[in-house]
mmCIF file of C-alpha atoms in Angstrom:
data_model
loop_
_atom_site.group_PDB
_atom_site.id
_atom_site.type_symbol
_atom_site.label_atom_id
_atom_site.label_comp_id
_atom_site.label_asym_id
_atom_site.label_seq_id
_atom_site.Cartn_x
_atom_site.Cartn_y
_atom_site.Cartn_z
ATOM 1 C CA MET T 296 67.542 286.047 121.560
ATOM 2 C CA SER T 297 69.762 288.799 122.656
ATOM 3 C CA ASP T 298 68.233 292.135 124.134
ATOM 4 C CA PRO T 299 68.712 294.949 121.607
ATOM 5 C CA VAL T 300 67.989 297.529 124.549
ATOM 6 C CA GLY T 301 70.634 295.951 126.538
ATOM 7 C CA LEU T 302 72.908 295.832 123.718
ATOM 8 C CA TRP T 303 72.641 299.513 122.943
ATOM 9 C CA TRP T 304 72.850 300.427 126.614
ATOM 10 C CA ASP T 305 76.090 298.651 126.982
ATOM 11 C CA ALA T 306 77.423 300.095 123.700
ATOM 12 C CA GLY T 307 76.441 303.628 125.065
ATOM 13 C CA LEU T 308 78.079 303.032 128.396
ATOM 14 C CA GLU T 309 81.339 301.818 126.592
ATOM 15 C CA TRP T 310 81.339 304.976 124.332
ATOM 16 C CA PHE T 311 80.926 307.314 127.495
ATOM 17 C CA ASP T 312 83.851 305.664 129.249
ATOM 18 C CA ARG T 313 86.194 306.128 126.168
ATOM 19 C CA ARG T 314 84.954 309.618 125.885
ATOM 20 C CA TRP T 315 85.504 310.197 129.683
ATOM 21 C CA ALA T 316 88.892 308.739 129.783
ATOM 22 C CA ALA T 317 90.274 310.689 126.523
ATOM 23 C CA ARG T 318 88.928 313.858 128.334
ATOM 24 C CA ARG T 319 90.617 313.131 131.624
ATOM 25 C CA ALA T 320 93.904 312.324 129.802
ATOM 26 C CA ALA T 321 93.552 315.750 127.959
ATOM 27 C CA GLU T 322 93.042 317.614 131.070
ATOM 28 C CA LEU T 323 95.780 316.048 132.724
ATOM 29 C CA ARG T 324 98.178 316.685 129.911
ATOM 30 C CA ALA T 325 97.083 320.251 130.034
ATOM 31 C CA ALA T 326 97.729 320.573 133.707
ATOM 32 C CA VAL T 327 101.125 319.335 133.405
ATOM 33 C CA GLU T 328 101.883 321.904 130.583
ATOM 34 C CA ARG T 329 100.572 324.765 132.590
ATOM 35 C CA HIS T 330 102.715 323.699 135.564
ATOM 36 C CA ALA T 331 105.692 323.518 133.443
ATOM 37 C CA ARG T 332 105.106 327.166 132.257
ATOM 38 C CA LEU T 333 104.785 328.348 135.549
ATOM 39 C CA PRO T 334 106.516 331.500 136.338
ATOM 40 C CA VAL T 335 109.399 331.786 138.853
ATOM 41 C CA ILE T 336 109.201 334.656 141.364
ATOM 42 C CA PRO T 337 112.552 335.865 142.089
ATOM 43 C CA LEU T 338 113.330 336.504 145.848
ATOM 44 C CA ILE T 339 116.324 338.001 147.691
ATOM 45 C CA VAL T 340 116.926 336.191 150.680
ATOM 46 C CA GLN T 341 120.289 335.685 152.908
ATOM 47 C CA PHE T 342 120.360 333.639 155.852
ATOM 48 C CA ASP T 343 123.301 333.127 158.004
ATOM 49 C CA ALA T 344 123.020 330.758 160.869
ATOM 50 C CA ARG T 345 125.644 329.704 163.405
ATOM 51 C CA LEU T 346 124.809 326.314 164.375
ATOM 52 C CA PRO T 347 125.683 324.690 167.881
ATOM 53 C CA HIS T 348 127.532 321.358 167.709
ATOM 54 C CA PRO T 349 126.267 318.978 170.720
ATOM 55 C CA ALA T 350 128.484 316.359 171.739
ATOM 56 C CA ALA T 351 126.618 313.519 170.303
ATOM 57 C CA GLU T 352 123.341 314.900 168.862
ATOM 58 C CA VAL T 353 121.762 315.480 165.377
ATOM 59 C CA TRP T 354 118.976 318.492 165.456
ATOM 60 C CA GLU T 355 116.523 318.069 162.615
ATOM 61 C CA LEU T 356 114.521 321.041 162.338
ATOM 62 C CA VAL T 357 111.308 321.146 160.306
ATOM 63 C CA ALA T 358 110.807 324.819 159.286
ATOM 64 C CA GLY T 359 107.494 326.123 160.593
ATOM 65 C CA GLU T 360 106.744 323.210 162.978
ATOM 66 C CA SER T 361 110.013 323.069 165.064
ATOM 67 C CA HIS T 362 110.121 319.245 164.879
ATOM 68 C CA VAL T 363 113.557 317.623 166.218
ATOM 69 C CA THR T 364 115.225 314.407 166.239
ATOM 70 C CA CYS T 365 118.408 313.520 167.934
ATOM 71 C CA GLY T 366 121.160 311.012 167.249
ATOM 72 C CA PRO T 367 125.045 310.734 167.550
ATOM 73 C CA ASP T 368 127.647 312.397 165.274
ATOM 74 C CA HIS T 369 125.621 315.044 163.873
ATOM 75 C CA VAL T 370 125.004 318.963 164.191
ATOM 76 C CA LEU T 371 121.982 320.190 162.775
ATOM 77 C CA GLY T 372 119.735 319.552 160.010
ATOM 78 C CA PHE T 373 116.392 321.144 158.856
ATOM 79 C CA THR T 374 113.588 320.260 156.316
ATOM 80 C CA LEU T 375 112.470 322.914 153.759
ATOM 81 C CA PRO T 376 109.588 322.684 151.531
ATOM 82 C CA SER T 377 110.100 322.959 147.914
ATOM 83 C CA THR T 378 107.890 322.867 144.693
ATOM 84 C CA ARG T 379 110.109 323.861 141.717
ATOM 85 C CA GLY T 380 107.026 324.685 139.946
ATOM 86 C CA ARG T 381 105.565 321.459 139.241
ATOM 87 C CA GLU T 382 104.970 319.281 142.278
ATOM 88 C CA GLU T 383 105.551 319.501 146.260
ATOM 89 C CA GLU T 384 108.717 317.871 147.538
ATOM 90 C CA VAL T 385 110.686 318.038 150.533
ATOM 91 C CA VAL T 386 114.446 318.599 150.863
ATOM 92 C CA ARG T 387 115.988 317.884 154.059
ATOM 93 C CA CYS T 388 119.775 319.169 154.813
ATOM 94 C CA CYS T 389 121.838 317.724 157.434
ATOM 95 C CA VAL T 390 125.057 318.968 158.551
ATOM 96 C CA VAL T 391 127.613 316.105 159.535
ATOM 97 C CA ARG T 392 130.877 316.244 161.128
ATOM 98 C CA ALA T 393 133.117 313.342 160.467
ATOM 99 C CA PRO T 394 135.376 311.629 163.022
ATOM 100 C CA ASP T 395 138.283 313.368 161.389
ATOM 101 C CA GLY T 396 136.785 316.813 162.048
ATOM 102 C CA ALA T 397 135.830 317.556 158.363
ATOM 103 C CA TRP T 398 132.392 318.972 157.855
ATOM 104 C CA THR T 399 130.014 317.703 155.081
ATOM 105 C CA GLY T 400 126.749 318.244 154.155
ATOM 106 C CA ARG T 401 123.756 315.633 152.836
ATOM 107 C CA LEU T 402 120.670 316.699 151.047
ATOM 108 C CA SER T 403 117.771 314.126 150.893
ATOM 109 C CA THR T 404 115.242 314.913 148.308
ATOM 110 C CA GLN T 405 112.103 312.525 148.302
ATOM 111 C CA GLY T 406 114.124 310.169 150.272
ATOM 112 C CA GLU T 407 117.084 309.809 148.145
ATOM 113 C CA LEU T 408 120.449 310.861 149.857
ATOM 114 C CA VAL T 409 122.875 313.024 147.516
ATOM 115 C CA GLU T 410 126.556 313.706 149.085
ATOM 116 C CA GLY T 411 127.298 317.403 148.950
ATOM 117 C CA TRP T 412 124.730 320.494 148.787
ATOM 118 C CA ARG T 413 126.081 323.429 146.700
ATOM 119 C CA ASP T 414 123.754 324.826 144.130
ATOM 120 C CA VAL T 415 120.707 323.245 145.551
ATOM 121 C CA THR T 416 117.451 324.176 143.744
ATOM 122 C CA PHE T 417 114.305 324.375 146.111
ATOM 123 C CA ALA T 418 111.608 326.814 146.844
ATOM 124 C CA LEU T 419 110.684 328.690 150.165
ATOM 125 C CA SER T 420 106.827 327.986 149.819
ATOM 126 C CA SER T 421 104.438 326.901 146.862
ATOM 127 C CA ALA T 422 103.832 330.620 146.410
ATOM 128 C CA HIS T 423 107.291 331.998 146.134
ATOM 129 C CA PRO T 424 109.592 329.203 144.467
ATOM 130 C CA SER T 425 113.160 330.503 143.936
ATOM 131 C CA ARG T 426 116.754 329.419 143.095
ATOM 132 C CA SER T 427 118.902 329.035 146.248
ATOM 133 C CA THR T 428 122.571 327.929 147.126
ATOM 134 C CA LEU T 429 123.525 326.238 150.528
ATOM 135 C CA THR T 430 127.249 326.723 151.470
ATOM 136 C CA LEU T 431 128.715 325.179 154.771
ATOM 137 C CA THR T 432 131.951 326.940 156.379
ATOM 138 C CA PRO T 433 133.479 325.668 159.594
ATOM 139 C CA ASP T 434 133.469 328.157 162.396
ATOM 140 C CA GLY T 435 135.942 327.039 165.252
ATOM 141 C CA ASP T 436 135.976 323.714 166.484
ATOM 142 C CA ASP T 437 132.323 323.452 167.824
ATOM 143 C CA ALA T 438 130.270 325.346 165.079
ATOM 144 C CA CYS T 439 129.902 325.861 161.633
ATOM 145 C CA VAL T 440 128.178 328.520 159.615
ATOM 146 C CA LEU T 441 125.411 327.682 157.234
ATOM 147 C CA ARG T 442 124.825 330.296 154.436
ATOM 148 C CA TRP T 443 121.617 330.101 152.497
ATOM 149 C CA ASP T 444 121.413 332.493 149.469
ATOM 150 C CA VAL T 445 118.489 332.797 147.281
ATOM 151 C CA ASP T 446 119.670 333.983 144.012
ATOM 152 C CA THR T 447 116.616 336.103 142.521
ATOM 153 C CA GLU T 448 115.830 339.694 141.912
ATOM 154 C CA ALA T 449 112.530 341.187 142.930
ATOM 155 C CA HIS T 450 110.088 341.542 145.621
ATOM 156 C CA PRO T 451 112.287 342.506 148.468
ATOM 157 C CA GLY T 452 109.748 343.137 150.891
ATOM 158 C CA THR T 453 108.330 339.626 150.402
ATOM 159 C CA ALA T 454 111.900 338.215 150.685
ATOM 160 C CA ALA T 455 112.508 340.271 153.958
ATOM 161 C CA ARG T 456 109.484 338.680 155.292
ATOM 162 C CA GLU T 457 110.368 335.355 154.240
ATOM 163 C CA HIS T 458 113.868 335.639 155.632
ATOM 164 C CA ASP T 459 112.742 337.072 159.014
ATOM 165 C CA GLY T 460 110.033 334.287 159.460
ATOM 166 C CA LEU T 461 112.372 331.526 158.607
ATOM 167 C CA ALA T 462 115.113 332.920 160.920
ATOM 168 C CA ASP T 463 112.494 333.323 163.814
ATOM 169 C CA GLU T 464 111.510 329.623 163.350
ATOM 170 C CA MET T 465 114.840 328.420 163.350
ATOM 171 C CA ARG T 466 115.832 330.484 166.630
ATOM 172 C CA ARG T 467 112.368 329.131 168.360
ATOM 173 C CA GLY T 468 113.064 325.623 167.164
ATOM 174 C CA VAL T 469 116.703 325.488 168.562
ATOM 175 C CA ALA T 470 115.318 326.940 171.718
ATOM 176 C CA ARG T 471 112.658 324.453 172.137
ATOM 177 C CA VAL T 472 115.107 321.618 171.385
ATOM 178 C CA ALA T 473 117.675 322.896 173.877
ATOM 179 C CA ALA T 474 114.932 323.397 176.682
ATOM 180 C CA ALA T 475 113.688 319.581 175.987
ATOM 181 C CA LEU T 476 117.034 318.310 176.158
ATOM 182 C CA ALA T 477 117.738 319.976 179.370
ATOM 183 C CA ARG T 478 114.829 318.622 180.857
ATOM 184 C CA ASP T 479 115.124 315.129 178.899
ATOM 185 C CA GLU T 480 111.751 315.273 177.484
ATOM 186 C CA LEU T 481 112.639 314.519 173.804
ATOM 187 C CA ASP T 482 110.287 312.125 172.727
ATOM 188 C CA GLU T 483 108.301 310.949 169.390
ATOM 189 C CA SER T 484 106.033 314.089 169.705
ATOM 190 C CA TRP T 485 108.959 316.116 168.249
ATOM 191 C CA SER T 486 109.048 314.688 164.854
ATOM 192 C CA VAL T 487 107.270 312.264 162.681
ATOM 193 C CA THR T 488 110.460 309.983 163.027
ATOM 194 C CA ARG T 489 111.334 307.949 165.844
ATOM 195 C CA PRO T 490 113.824 309.877 167.918
ATOM 196 C CA CYS T 491 117.472 308.567 167.707
ATOM 197 C CA VAL T 492 119.216 309.594 170.937
ATOM 198 C CA ALA T 493 122.820 309.499 171.722
ATOM 199 C CA ASP T 494 124.342 306.022 172.608
ATOM 200 C CA ARG T 495 120.609 304.517 171.946
ATOM 201 C CA HIS T 496 120.814 301.373 169.516
ATOM 202 C CA VAL T 497 118.707 298.634 168.346
ATOM 203 C CA ASP T 498 119.501 295.242 169.343
ATOM 204 C CA VAL T 499 118.178 292.446 167.076
ATOM 205 C CA GLU T 500 118.132 288.873 168.414
ATOM 206 C CA VAL T 501 118.258 286.524 165.410
ATOM 207 C CA SER T 502 115.883 283.588 165.770
ATOM 208 C CA VAL T 503 118.384 280.817 164.591
ATOM 209 C CA GLU T 504 119.252 277.343 165.719
ATOM 210 C CA ALA T 505 122.860 277.339 165.792
ATOM 211 C CA VAL T 506 125.195 274.297 166.587
ATOM 212 C CA VAL T 507 128.671 274.295 167.857
ATOM 213 C CA GLN T 508 131.102 271.570 166.203
ATOM 214 C CA ALA T 509 133.544 271.166 168.940
ATOM 215 C CA THR T 510 136.427 270.307 166.940
ATOM 216 C CA PRO T 511 140.189 270.754 167.814
ATOM 217 C CA GLN T 512 140.318 273.360 165.164
ATOM 218 C CA ALA T 513 137.235 275.109 167.033
ATOM 219 C CA ALA T 514 135.395 275.473 163.523
ATOM 220 C CA TRP T 515 131.840 276.873 164.331
ATOM 221 C CA ALA T 516 129.064 276.173 161.749
ATOM 222 C CA VAL T 517 126.092 278.450 162.275
ATOM 223 C CA VAL T 518 123.135 276.695 160.690
ATOM 224 C CA ALA T 519 119.895 278.513 160.651
ATOM 225 C CA ASP T 520 116.435 277.110 161.028
ATOM 226 C CA ALA T 521 114.357 278.551 158.426
ATOM 227 C CA ASP T 522 111.065 278.055 160.514
ATOM 228 C CA ARG T 523 111.949 280.474 163.134
ATOM 229 C CA PHE T 524 112.530 283.710 161.000
ATOM 230 C CA VAL T 525 110.505 286.245 163.363
ATOM 231 C CA PRO T 526 110.384 290.064 162.972
ATOM 232 C CA VAL T 527 111.268 291.677 166.349
ATOM 233 C CA PRO T 528 108.231 293.933 168.153
ATOM 234 C CA ASP T 529 107.572 297.396 166.791
ATOM 235 C CA ASP T 530 108.963 296.379 163.356
ATOM 236 C CA ARG T 531 112.094 298.185 164.403
ATOM 237 C CA ALA T 532 114.151 295.574 162.261
ATOM 238 C CA ALA T 533 113.886 291.917 161.780
ATOM 239 C CA SER T 534 115.464 288.779 162.533
ATOM 240 C CA PHE T 535 117.745 287.119 160.011
ATOM 241 C CA SER T 536 119.989 284.095 159.519
ATOM 242 C CA VAL T 537 124.020 284.166 159.496
ATOM 243 C CA PRO T 538 125.471 281.973 156.717
ATOM 244 C CA GLY T 539 129.260 280.847 156.657
ATOM 245 C CA SER T 540 131.168 279.338 159.184
ATOM 246 C CA LEU T 541 133.740 280.570 161.823
ATOM 247 C CA ARG T 542 137.240 279.140 161.612
ATOM 248 C CA GLY T 543 139.074 281.435 164.385
ATOM 249 C CA GLU T 544 141.585 283.540 162.438
ATOM 250 C CA PRO T 545 140.844 287.323 162.991
ATOM 251 C CA GLY T 546 140.547 289.057 159.787
ATOM 252 C CA GLU T 547 139.348 285.880 157.933
ATOM 253 C CA LEU T 548 136.469 286.316 155.621
ATOM 254 C CA VAL T 549 133.708 284.016 156.821
ATOM 255 C CA GLY T 550 130.644 284.772 155.200
ATOM 256 C CA VAL T 551 128.452 286.741 152.723
ATOM 257 C CA LEU T 552 124.843 288.055 152.768
ATOM 258 C CA LEU T 553 123.071 289.043 149.499
ATOM 259 C CA CYS T 554 121.131 292.359 150.288
ATOM 260 C CA PRO T 555 118.933 294.489 148.012
ATOM 261 C CA GLY T 556 120.690 297.933 147.335
ATOM 262 C CA GLN T 557 119.972 300.921 145.049
ATOM 263 C CA GLN T 558 121.553 299.288 141.998
ATOM 264 C CA GLY T 559 120.326 295.889 142.762
ATOM 265 C CA SER T 560 122.002 293.140 144.863
ATOM 266 C CA THR T 561 124.600 294.174 147.402
ATOM 267 C CA VAL T 562 127.198 291.849 149.047
ATOM 268 C CA LEU T 563 128.213 292.364 152.949
ATOM 269 C CA PHE T 564 131.382 290.709 153.658
ATOM 270 C CA TRP T 565 131.820 289.754 157.238
ATOM 271 C CA ARG T 566 135.422 289.443 158.671
ATOM 272 C CA VAL T 567 136.335 288.023 162.189
ATOM 273 C CA VAL T 568 137.725 290.878 164.421
ATOM 274 C CA ALA T 569 137.915 289.156 167.800
ATOM 275 C CA LEU T 570 138.170 285.609 169.120
ATOM 276 C CA LEU T 571 138.537 284.747 172.581
ATOM 277 C CA PRO T 572 137.918 281.221 174.170
ATOM 278 C CA GLY T 573 134.528 281.032 175.774
ATOM 279 C CA ARG T 574 133.841 284.759 175.062
ATOM 280 C CA ALA T 575 131.821 286.604 172.280
ATOM 281 C CA VAL T 576 132.751 286.690 168.734
ATOM 282 C CA VAL T 577 132.369 289.816 166.863
ATOM 283 C CA TRP T 578 131.907 290.045 163.380
ATOM 284 C CA ARG T 579 132.477 293.535 161.667
ATOM 285 C CA THR T 580 130.130 294.227 158.653
ATOM 286 C CA LEU T 581 131.700 295.623 155.501
ATOM 287 C CA SER T 582 129.591 296.638 152.629
ATOM 288 C CA THR T 583 130.204 297.543 148.820
ATOM 289 C CA ASP T 584 127.136 299.673 149.130
ATOM 290 C CA ALA T 585 127.928 303.312 150.317
ATOM 291 C CA ALA T 586 124.170 303.801 150.986
ATOM 292 C CA HIS T 587 124.761 301.518 154.101
ATOM 293 C CA ALA T 588 125.833 304.365 156.620
ATOM 294 C CA ALA T 589 124.628 302.854 159.888
ATOM 295 C CA ARG T 590 127.363 300.908 161.954
ATOM 296 C CA ARG T 591 126.364 297.373 162.350
ATOM 297 C CA GLU T 592 127.802 294.433 164.439
ATOM 298 C CA ILE T 593 127.023 291.011 164.350
ATOM 299 C CA SER T 594 128.078 288.996 167.607
ATOM 300 C CA ILE T 595 128.114 285.189 168.308
ATOM 301 C CA GLU T 596 128.034 284.167 172.043
ATOM 302 C CA PRO T 597 128.199 280.861 173.360
ATOM 303 C CA GLU T 598 125.051 279.767 175.096
ATOM 304 C CA GLY T 599 124.890 276.075 176.182
ATOM 305 C CA ASP T 600 125.291 273.732 173.298
ATOM 306 C CA GLY T 601 124.724 276.246 170.760
ATOM 307 C CA VAL T 602 125.340 279.842 170.351
ATOM 308 C CA ARG T 603 123.230 283.149 170.194
ATOM 309 C CA VAL T 604 123.440 285.582 167.212
ATOM 310 C CA CYS T 605 122.778 289.228 167.549
ATOM 311 C CA LEU T 606 122.956 292.082 165.168
ATOM 312 C CA THR T 607 123.470 295.460 166.738
ATOM 313 C CA VAL T 608 122.337 298.547 164.671
ATOM 314 C CA ARG T 609 123.997 301.863 166.151
ATOM 315 C CA GLU T 610 121.924 304.720 164.503
ATOM 316 C CA GLY T 611 124.814 306.743 163.962
ATOM 317 C CA THR T 612 123.585 308.467 160.955
ATOM 318 C CA HIS T 613 120.353 310.027 159.821
ATOM 319 C CA PRO T 614 117.302 307.931 160.906
ATOM 320 C CA SER T 615 116.134 307.613 157.450
ATOM 321 C CA GLU T 616 119.298 305.735 156.848
ATOM 322 C CA ALA T 617 118.803 303.562 159.488
ATOM 323 C CA ARG T 618 115.321 302.537 158.685
ATOM 324 C CA SER T 619 116.635 301.808 155.215
ATOM 325 C CA VAL T 620 119.348 299.528 156.302
ATOM 326 C CA ARG T 621 116.662 297.792 158.571
ATOM 327 C CA ARG T 622 114.555 297.279 155.531
ATOM 328 C CA ARG T 623 117.769 295.828 153.583
ATOM 329 C CA VAL T 624 118.615 293.825 156.172
ATOM 330 C CA ARG T 625 114.853 292.317 156.565
ATOM 331 C CA ALA T 626 114.898 291.749 152.864
ATOM 332 C CA GLY T 627 118.222 290.260 152.724
ATOM 333 C CA GLY T 628 117.449 287.859 155.538
ATOM 334 C CA GLU T 629 114.308 286.659 153.707
ATOM 335 C CA ARG T 630 116.039 286.289 150.704
ATOM 336 C CA TYR T 631 119.018 284.300 152.452
ATOM 337 C CA LEU T 632 116.513 281.870 153.670
ATOM 338 C CA GLU T 633 115.249 281.118 150.265
ATOM 339 C CA LEU T 634 118.486 280.404 149.523
ATOM 340 C CA LEU T 635 119.060 278.178 152.320
ATOM 341 C CA ARG T 636 115.906 276.174 151.805
ATOM 342 C CA ALA T 637 116.935 275.459 148.300
ATOM 343 C CA GLU T 638 120.329 274.448 149.283
ATOM 344 C CA LEU T 639 119.017 271.956 152.112
ATOM 345 C CA ALA T 640 116.570 270.572 149.647
ATOM 346 C CA ASP T 641 119.498 269.846 147.282
ATOM 347 C CA PRO T 642 122.706 269.580 148.919
ATOM 348 C CA LEU T 643 124.551 268.667 145.596
ATOM 349 C CA ARG T 644 123.165 271.849 144.097
ATOM 350 C CA THR T 645 126.135 273.934 142.474
#
């Protein structure tokens, strides 16, 4: 026979759980509504900065902490905190000079890159949210002017203190970076991300077994061994297998790789750009996904009776983009190995 006290106790606990869950949900809804009604404290801030353009470096300055990273083909970026009255987020701005000399800006909000950065809304701090506009103007061949306007109306004293404080942080940060670069002491302690120094690249050796078919047409078939898919040390990137075949005509489409992108699957087209007897063959990677900004090369070098396949990721863009590329390469390699296993298991599969 069931225990009436136990049944009563279980019913009481269930009722209490339901009441507690309902109360918690109501508190969360009320908190969201309060945050949505938070007033915006207007400020007046104007910040003009002449940003130096090192030959092949990017400076990413975290306001308030002076953290920096370096990499090719960039000028200067910095990170500002933002609340917008609801939840804290990070807005990262990076100034980029293209090979043709054109200046562009990139805005990164919570990891998503957006081209262009005019009429950007962010806040100086959680206590003083504000509306702001960032504009970028060339200043000679080796610098640009970044103008930061906070379009607000009141509290000029607070605005002046905010402006002076940020300007001082920028000056101190740039000075610290310049000194560290001069002493060659830039390391991981400057940033939460791994520094990307000029000319540094990530070489990934693909763990595959490749067979060279010595035919009169010099056709090379690259066959991967699915059991040897191994990530490289430090989790910087990952090995992956190369599909397709090489037929010896520069510019020929030789293979495809399905790689996850922002909108689903991304197709990478590899074309032969160099073919020299007994020397390395270089495949240039073309992508339908504009988010793949890092430069990559896939090289095939003869090695005994087989070949060595090497993926080189040249981090010529923001480090976060390079990390994103490596994540996609890793995921794409895993997906390709799955397809390869299925094809080997059923060669007649369409």
